[in-house]
Amino acid sequence: MAVLRILRYPDERLHKVARPVERIDERIRQLVADMAETMYDAPGIGLAATQVDVHERVVVIDVSEDRSKLQVFINPEILASGEGLQRYEEGCLSVPGIYEEVERPDRVTVRALGLDGEPFTLEAEGLLAVCIQHEIDHLNGRVFVQYLSRLKQGRIRSRLQKQDRETA
Ligand code: GNR
Ligand code: NI
C-alpha cells in the first residue's frame, strides 16, 4: 500500500476525462487499495483516480463517522437525479483550504461495479449524494470550483498558485 500524491488545482491534468476500466485485475485492486490509503491519510471522505493522476473511472468513498465503511465505485454512472436541489459547503483535496457552497440534485441513483466486478445500484441522498456527484465530476475532468463565478475561480487559482510557490 502507498499514499499517493494528490494533484492540486490549477493542474491541467485535473481536467482530463477518465476512461472506463475494462478489466478489474490486480493493478486495479492495487490502485483501489492505494487510493483508500491516500483518502484516509489526507483525511477525506472521497477520492477519484483523476486526483492521483490515473485517468481511469475509479472512485473510493467513506462518509461513515468511524471511517470503517469503504465504498468502491468502478465505472460509476448516474442513472437518475432527484427533483430537488441541496446546497452544501464543499471542499476538495485538490483545492486545499477552499470551502464554497455548491448546489446539486439532492438525490442520485448510481450504478457501478464493485471490486468483485458485480454491478450494483445505490440510491444516495445527503452527504453521500454530494460526494458521489463531486467524484464523478472529477472523472469527467470537472473540479467543484468550476460551479463558482469566474471571479471566484480566478481568486482561488491565484491563492493556490501563491501557496505552491511558497511551499516549493
Ligand atoms: O474530503 C472531501 N470532503 C468533501 C466535503 C464536501 C463535499 C465534497 C467533499 S469530497 C472531499 C474529498 C475530495 O476532494 N474528493 O474528490
Ligand atoms: Ni475533490
mmCIF file of C-alpha atoms and ligand atoms in Angstrom:
data_model
loop_
_atom_site.group_PDB
_atom_site.id
_atom_site.type_symbol
_atom_site.label_atom_id
_atom_site.label_comp_id
_atom_site.label_asym_id
_atom_site.label_seq_id
_atom_site.Cartn_x
_atom_site.Cartn_y
_atom_site.Cartn_z
ATOM 1 C CA MET A 1 0.000 0.000 0.000
ATOM 2 C CA ALA A 2 1.083 3.565 -0.588
ATOM 3 C CA VAL A 3 -0.068 7.111 -0.027
ATOM 4 C CA LEU A 4 -0.226 8.685 -3.489
ATOM 5 C CA ARG A 5 0.457 12.300 -4.421
ATOM 6 C CA ILE A 6 -2.703 14.348 -4.988
ATOM 7 C CA LEU A 7 -2.777 16.807 -7.917
ATOM 8 C CA ARG A 8 -3.652 20.371 -6.942
ATOM 9 C CA TYR A 9 -5.820 22.849 -8.798
ATOM 10 C CA PRO A 10 -4.994 24.526 -11.202
ATOM 11 C CA ASP A 11 -3.090 21.497 -12.545
ATOM 12 C CA GLU A 12 -4.414 20.875 -16.069
ATOM 13 C CA ARG A 13 -4.303 17.083 -15.534
ATOM 14 C CA LEU A 14 -7.362 17.515 -13.274
ATOM 15 C CA HIS A 15 -9.325 18.297 -16.449
ATOM 16 C CA LYS A 16 -8.587 15.042 -18.290
ATOM 17 C CA VAL A 17 -11.592 12.783 -18.883
ATOM 18 C CA ALA A 18 -11.028 9.318 -17.383
ATOM 19 C CA ARG A 19 -11.614 6.177 -19.468
ATOM 20 C CA PRO A 20 -13.680 3.192 -18.317
ATOM 21 C CA VAL A 21 -11.967 0.299 -16.541
ATOM 22 C CA GLU A 22 -12.027 -2.709 -18.872
ATOM 23 C CA ARG A 23 -10.846 -5.405 -16.509
ATOM 24 C CA ILE A 24 -10.737 -5.477 -12.717
ATOM 25 C CA ASP A 25 -7.339 -7.072 -12.254
ATOM 26 C CA GLU A 26 -4.516 -6.927 -9.722
ATOM 27 C CA ARG A 27 -3.471 -3.486 -10.993
ATOM 28 C CA ILE A 28 -6.948 -2.035 -10.327
ATOM 29 C CA ARG A 29 -7.151 -3.748 -6.908
ATOM 30 C CA GLN A 30 -3.779 -2.204 -6.011
ATOM 31 C CA LEU A 31 -4.956 1.215 -7.248
ATOM 32 C CA VAL A 32 -8.099 0.980 -5.085
ATOM 33 C CA ALA A 33 -6.029 -0.022 -2.026
ATOM 34 C CA ASP A 34 -3.635 2.894 -2.572
ATOM 35 C CA MET A 35 -6.493 5.349 -3.189
ATOM 36 C CA ALA A 36 -8.217 4.241 0.038
ATOM 37 C CA GLU A 37 -4.975 4.685 1.979
ATOM 38 C CA THR A 38 -4.485 8.128 0.402
ATOM 39 C CA MET A 39 -8.070 9.183 1.230
ATOM 40 C CA TYR A 40 -7.823 8.045 4.890
ATOM 41 C CA ASP A 41 -4.387 9.623 5.275
ATOM 42 C CA ALA A 42 -5.479 13.014 3.882
ATOM 43 C CA PRO A 43 -8.107 12.713 5.507
ATOM 44 C CA GLY A 44 -11.001 12.994 3.069
ATOM 45 C CA ILE A 45 -14.413 11.422 2.513
ATOM 46 C CA GLY A 46 -13.815 10.560 -1.152
ATOM 47 C CA LEU A 47 -11.161 10.355 -3.839
ATOM 48 C CA ALA A 48 -11.305 9.958 -7.620
ATOM 49 C CA ALA A 49 -8.447 8.321 -9.563
ATOM 50 C CA THR A 50 -8.060 11.544 -11.587
ATOM 51 C CA GLN A 51 -6.783 13.250 -8.421
ATOM 52 C CA VAL A 52 -3.841 10.845 -8.240
ATOM 53 C CA ASP A 53 -3.136 11.269 -11.979
ATOM 54 C CA VAL A 54 -4.659 7.931 -13.017
ATOM 55 C CA HIS A 55 -7.252 8.625 -15.699
ATOM 56 C CA GLU A 56 -9.498 5.606 -15.229
ATOM 57 C CA ARG A 57 -13.032 5.557 -13.811
ATOM 58 C CA VAL A 58 -12.384 4.551 -10.188
ATOM 59 C CA VAL A 59 -13.769 6.246 -7.051
ATOM 60 C CA VAL A 60 -13.462 5.465 -3.336
ATOM 61 C CA ILE A 61 -15.764 6.990 -0.709
ATOM 62 C CA ASP A 62 -16.172 6.650 3.059
ATOM 63 C CA VAL A 63 -18.713 9.005 4.634
ATOM 64 C CA SER A 64 -19.048 6.901 7.822
ATOM 65 C CA GLU A 65 -18.403 8.506 11.205
ATOM 66 C CA ASP A 66 -15.802 5.933 12.261
ATOM 67 C CA ARG A 67 -14.150 5.652 8.808
ATOM 68 C CA SER A 68 -14.979 1.947 8.579
ATOM 69 C CA LYS A 69 -17.277 1.768 5.534
ATOM 70 C CA LEU A 70 -15.197 1.975 2.387
ATOM 71 C CA GLN A 71 -17.296 2.125 -0.783
ATOM 72 C CA VAL A 72 -15.683 1.398 -4.160
ATOM 73 C CA PHE A 73 -17.254 2.532 -7.431
ATOM 74 C CA ILE A 74 -15.799 1.365 -10.729
ATOM 75 C CA ASN A 75 -17.253 2.925 -13.904
ATOM 76 C CA PRO A 76 -19.956 4.760 -11.906
ATOM 77 C CA GLU A 77 -22.927 6.224 -13.764
ATOM 78 C CA ILE A 78 -25.728 8.433 -12.528
ATOM 79 C CA LEU A 79 -28.944 6.794 -13.734
ATOM 80 C CA ALA A 80 -31.297 9.393 -12.255
ATOM 81 C CA SER A 81 -31.150 12.606 -10.232
ATOM 82 C CA GLY A 82 -33.727 13.889 -7.729
ATOM 83 C CA GLU A 83 -36.066 16.751 -8.496
ATOM 84 C CA GLY A 84 -34.875 18.783 -5.535
ATOM 85 C CA LEU A 85 -31.609 20.631 -5.062
ATOM 86 C CA GLN A 86 -29.411 20.913 -1.986
ATOM 87 C CA ARG A 87 -26.686 23.419 -1.177
ATOM 88 C CA TYR A 88 -23.629 22.032 0.551
ATOM 89 C CA GLU A 89 -20.337 23.635 1.522
ATOM 90 C CA GLU A 90 -17.846 21.593 -0.463
ATOM 91 C CA GLY A 91 -14.130 21.128 -0.118
ATOM 92 C CA CYS A 92 -11.683 19.143 -2.230
ATOM 93 C CA LEU A 93 -8.330 17.534 -1.522
ATOM 94 C CA SER A 94 -7.155 19.015 -4.843
ATOM 95 C CA VAL A 95 -8.212 22.530 -3.749
ATOM 96 C CA PRO A 96 -6.818 22.651 -0.196
ATOM 97 C CA GLY A 97 -8.186 25.222 2.221
ATOM 98 C CA ILE A 98 -11.068 26.358 -0.008
ATOM 99 C CA TYR A 99 -14.681 25.735 1.058
ATOM 100 C CA GLU A 100 -17.589 27.054 -1.013
ATOM 101 C CA GLU A 101 -21.295 26.308 -1.336
ATOM 102 C CA VAL A 102 -22.368 24.335 -4.385
ATOM 103 C CA GLU A 103 -25.941 23.460 -5.386
ATOM 104 C CA ARG A 104 -26.613 19.980 -6.750
ATOM 105 C CA PRO A 105 -29.505 17.498 -7.056
ATOM 106 C CA ASP A 106 -30.373 16.206 -3.569
ATOM 107 C CA ARG A 107 -30.690 12.545 -4.596
ATOM 108 C CA VAL A 108 -28.980 10.361 -7.153
ATOM 109 C CA THR A 109 -29.337 6.781 -8.298
ATOM 110 C CA VAL A 110 -25.901 5.418 -9.152
ATOM 111 C CA ARG A 111 -24.897 2.247 -10.910
ATOM 112 C CA ALA A 112 -21.324 0.963 -10.722
ATOM 113 C CA LEU A 113 -19.217 -2.160 -10.492
ATOM 114 C CA GLY A 114 -17.831 -3.280 -7.149
ATOM 115 C CA LEU A 115 -14.299 -4.609 -6.685
ATOM 116 C CA ASP A 116 -15.687 -8.085 -7.348
ATOM 117 C CA GLY A 117 -16.832 -6.934 -10.795
ATOM 118 C CA GLU A 118 -20.506 -7.249 -9.857
ATOM 119 C CA PRO A 119 -22.790 -4.380 -10.857
ATOM 120 C CA PHE A 120 -24.826 -2.725 -8.097
ATOM 121 C CA THR A 121 -27.270 0.163 -7.895
ATOM 122 C CA LEU A 122 -27.390 2.611 -4.996
ATOM 123 C CA GLU A 123 -29.786 5.399 -4.075
ATOM 124 C CA ALA A 124 -27.980 8.186 -2.259
ATOM 125 C CA GLU A 125 -29.078 11.362 -0.511
ATOM 126 C CA GLY A 126 -27.439 13.929 1.754
ATOM 127 C CA LEU A 127 -23.642 13.974 2.014
ATOM 128 C CA LEU A 128 -23.228 10.683 0.109
ATOM 129 C CA ALA A 129 -25.176 12.131 -2.841
ATOM 130 C CA VAL A 130 -22.983 15.251 -2.784
ATOM 131 C CA CYS A 131 -19.802 13.196 -2.610
ATOM 132 C CA ILE A 132 -20.738 10.796 -5.433
ATOM 133 C CA GLN A 133 -21.533 13.724 -7.743
ATOM 134 C CA HIS A 134 -18.310 15.525 -6.749
ATOM 135 C CA GLU A 135 -16.248 12.386 -7.515
ATOM 136 C CA ILE A 136 -17.942 11.616 -10.850
ATOM 137 C CA ASP A 137 -17.285 15.245 -11.827
ATOM 138 C CA HIS A 138 -13.558 14.587 -11.208
ATOM 139 C CA LEU A 139 -13.688 11.583 -13.580
ATOM 140 C CA ASN A 140 -15.199 13.931 -16.172
ATOM 141 C CA GLY A 141 -12.407 16.485 -15.653
ATOM 142 C CA ARG A 142 -14.537 18.859 -13.592
ATOM 143 C CA VAL A 143 -13.450 20.429 -10.290
ATOM 144 C CA PHE A 144 -16.083 21.913 -7.931
ATOM 145 C CA VAL A 145 -14.683 25.438 -8.286
ATOM 146 C CA GLN A 146 -15.990 25.394 -11.862
ATOM 147 C CA TYR A 147 -19.504 25.851 -10.412
ATOM 148 C CA LEU A 148 -18.409 29.188 -8.916
ATOM 149 C CA SER A 149 -18.233 32.597 -10.600
ATOM 150 C CA ARG A 150 -15.257 33.322 -12.876
ATOM 151 C CA LEU A 151 -14.187 35.950 -10.354
ATOM 152 C CA LYS A 152 -14.045 33.393 -7.508
ATOM 153 C CA GLN A 153 -12.300 30.853 -9.734
ATOM 154 C CA GLY A 154 -9.614 33.410 -10.545
ATOM 155 C CA ARG A 155 -9.098 34.275 -6.883
ATOM 156 C CA ILE A 156 -8.829 30.611 -5.903
ATOM 157 C CA ARG A 157 -6.370 29.968 -8.733
ATOM 158 C CA SER A 158 -4.103 32.837 -7.616
ATOM 159 C CA ARG A 159 -4.301 31.855 -3.968
ATOM 160 C CA LEU A 160 -3.291 28.247 -4.656
ATOM 161 C CA GLN A 161 -0.525 29.238 -7.093
ATOM 162 C CA LYS A 162 0.899 31.563 -4.434
ATOM 163 C CA GLN A 163 0.682 28.777 -1.824
ATOM 164 C CA ASP A 164 2.505 26.373 -4.157
ATOM 165 C CA ARG A 165 5.292 28.910 -4.758
ATOM 166 C CA GLU A 166 5.720 29.456 -1.041
ATOM 167 C CA THR A 167 5.930 25.745 -0.232
ATOM 168 C CA ALA A 168 8.183 24.897 -3.197
HETATM 169 O O1 GNR B 1 -12.967 15.219 1.686
HETATM 170 C C1 GNR B 1 -13.811 15.779 0.979
HETATM 171 N N1 GNR B 1 -14.850 16.427 1.563
HETATM 172 C C2 GNR B 1 -15.941 16.919 0.871
HETATM 173 C C3 GNR B 1 -16.797 17.778 1.545
HETATM 174 C C4 GNR B 1 -17.906 18.278 0.912
HETATM 175 C C5 GNR B 1 -18.178 17.931 -0.397
HETATM 176 C C6 GNR B 1 -17.327 17.078 -1.081
HETATM 177 C C7 GNR B 1 -16.211 16.575 -0.457
HETATM 178 S S1 GNR B 1 -15.163 15.478 -1.311
HETATM 179 C C8 GNR B 1 -13.651 15.787 -0.485
HETATM 180 C C9 GNR B 1 -12.577 14.823 -0.971
HETATM 181 C C10 GNR B 1 -12.303 15.069 -2.442
HETATM 182 O O2 GNR B 1 -11.701 16.022 -2.855
HETATM 183 N N2 GNR B 1 -12.826 14.226 -3.272
HETATM 184 O O3 GNR B 1 -12.669 14.412 -4.595
HETATM 185 NI NI NI B 2 -12.458 16.544 -4.860
#
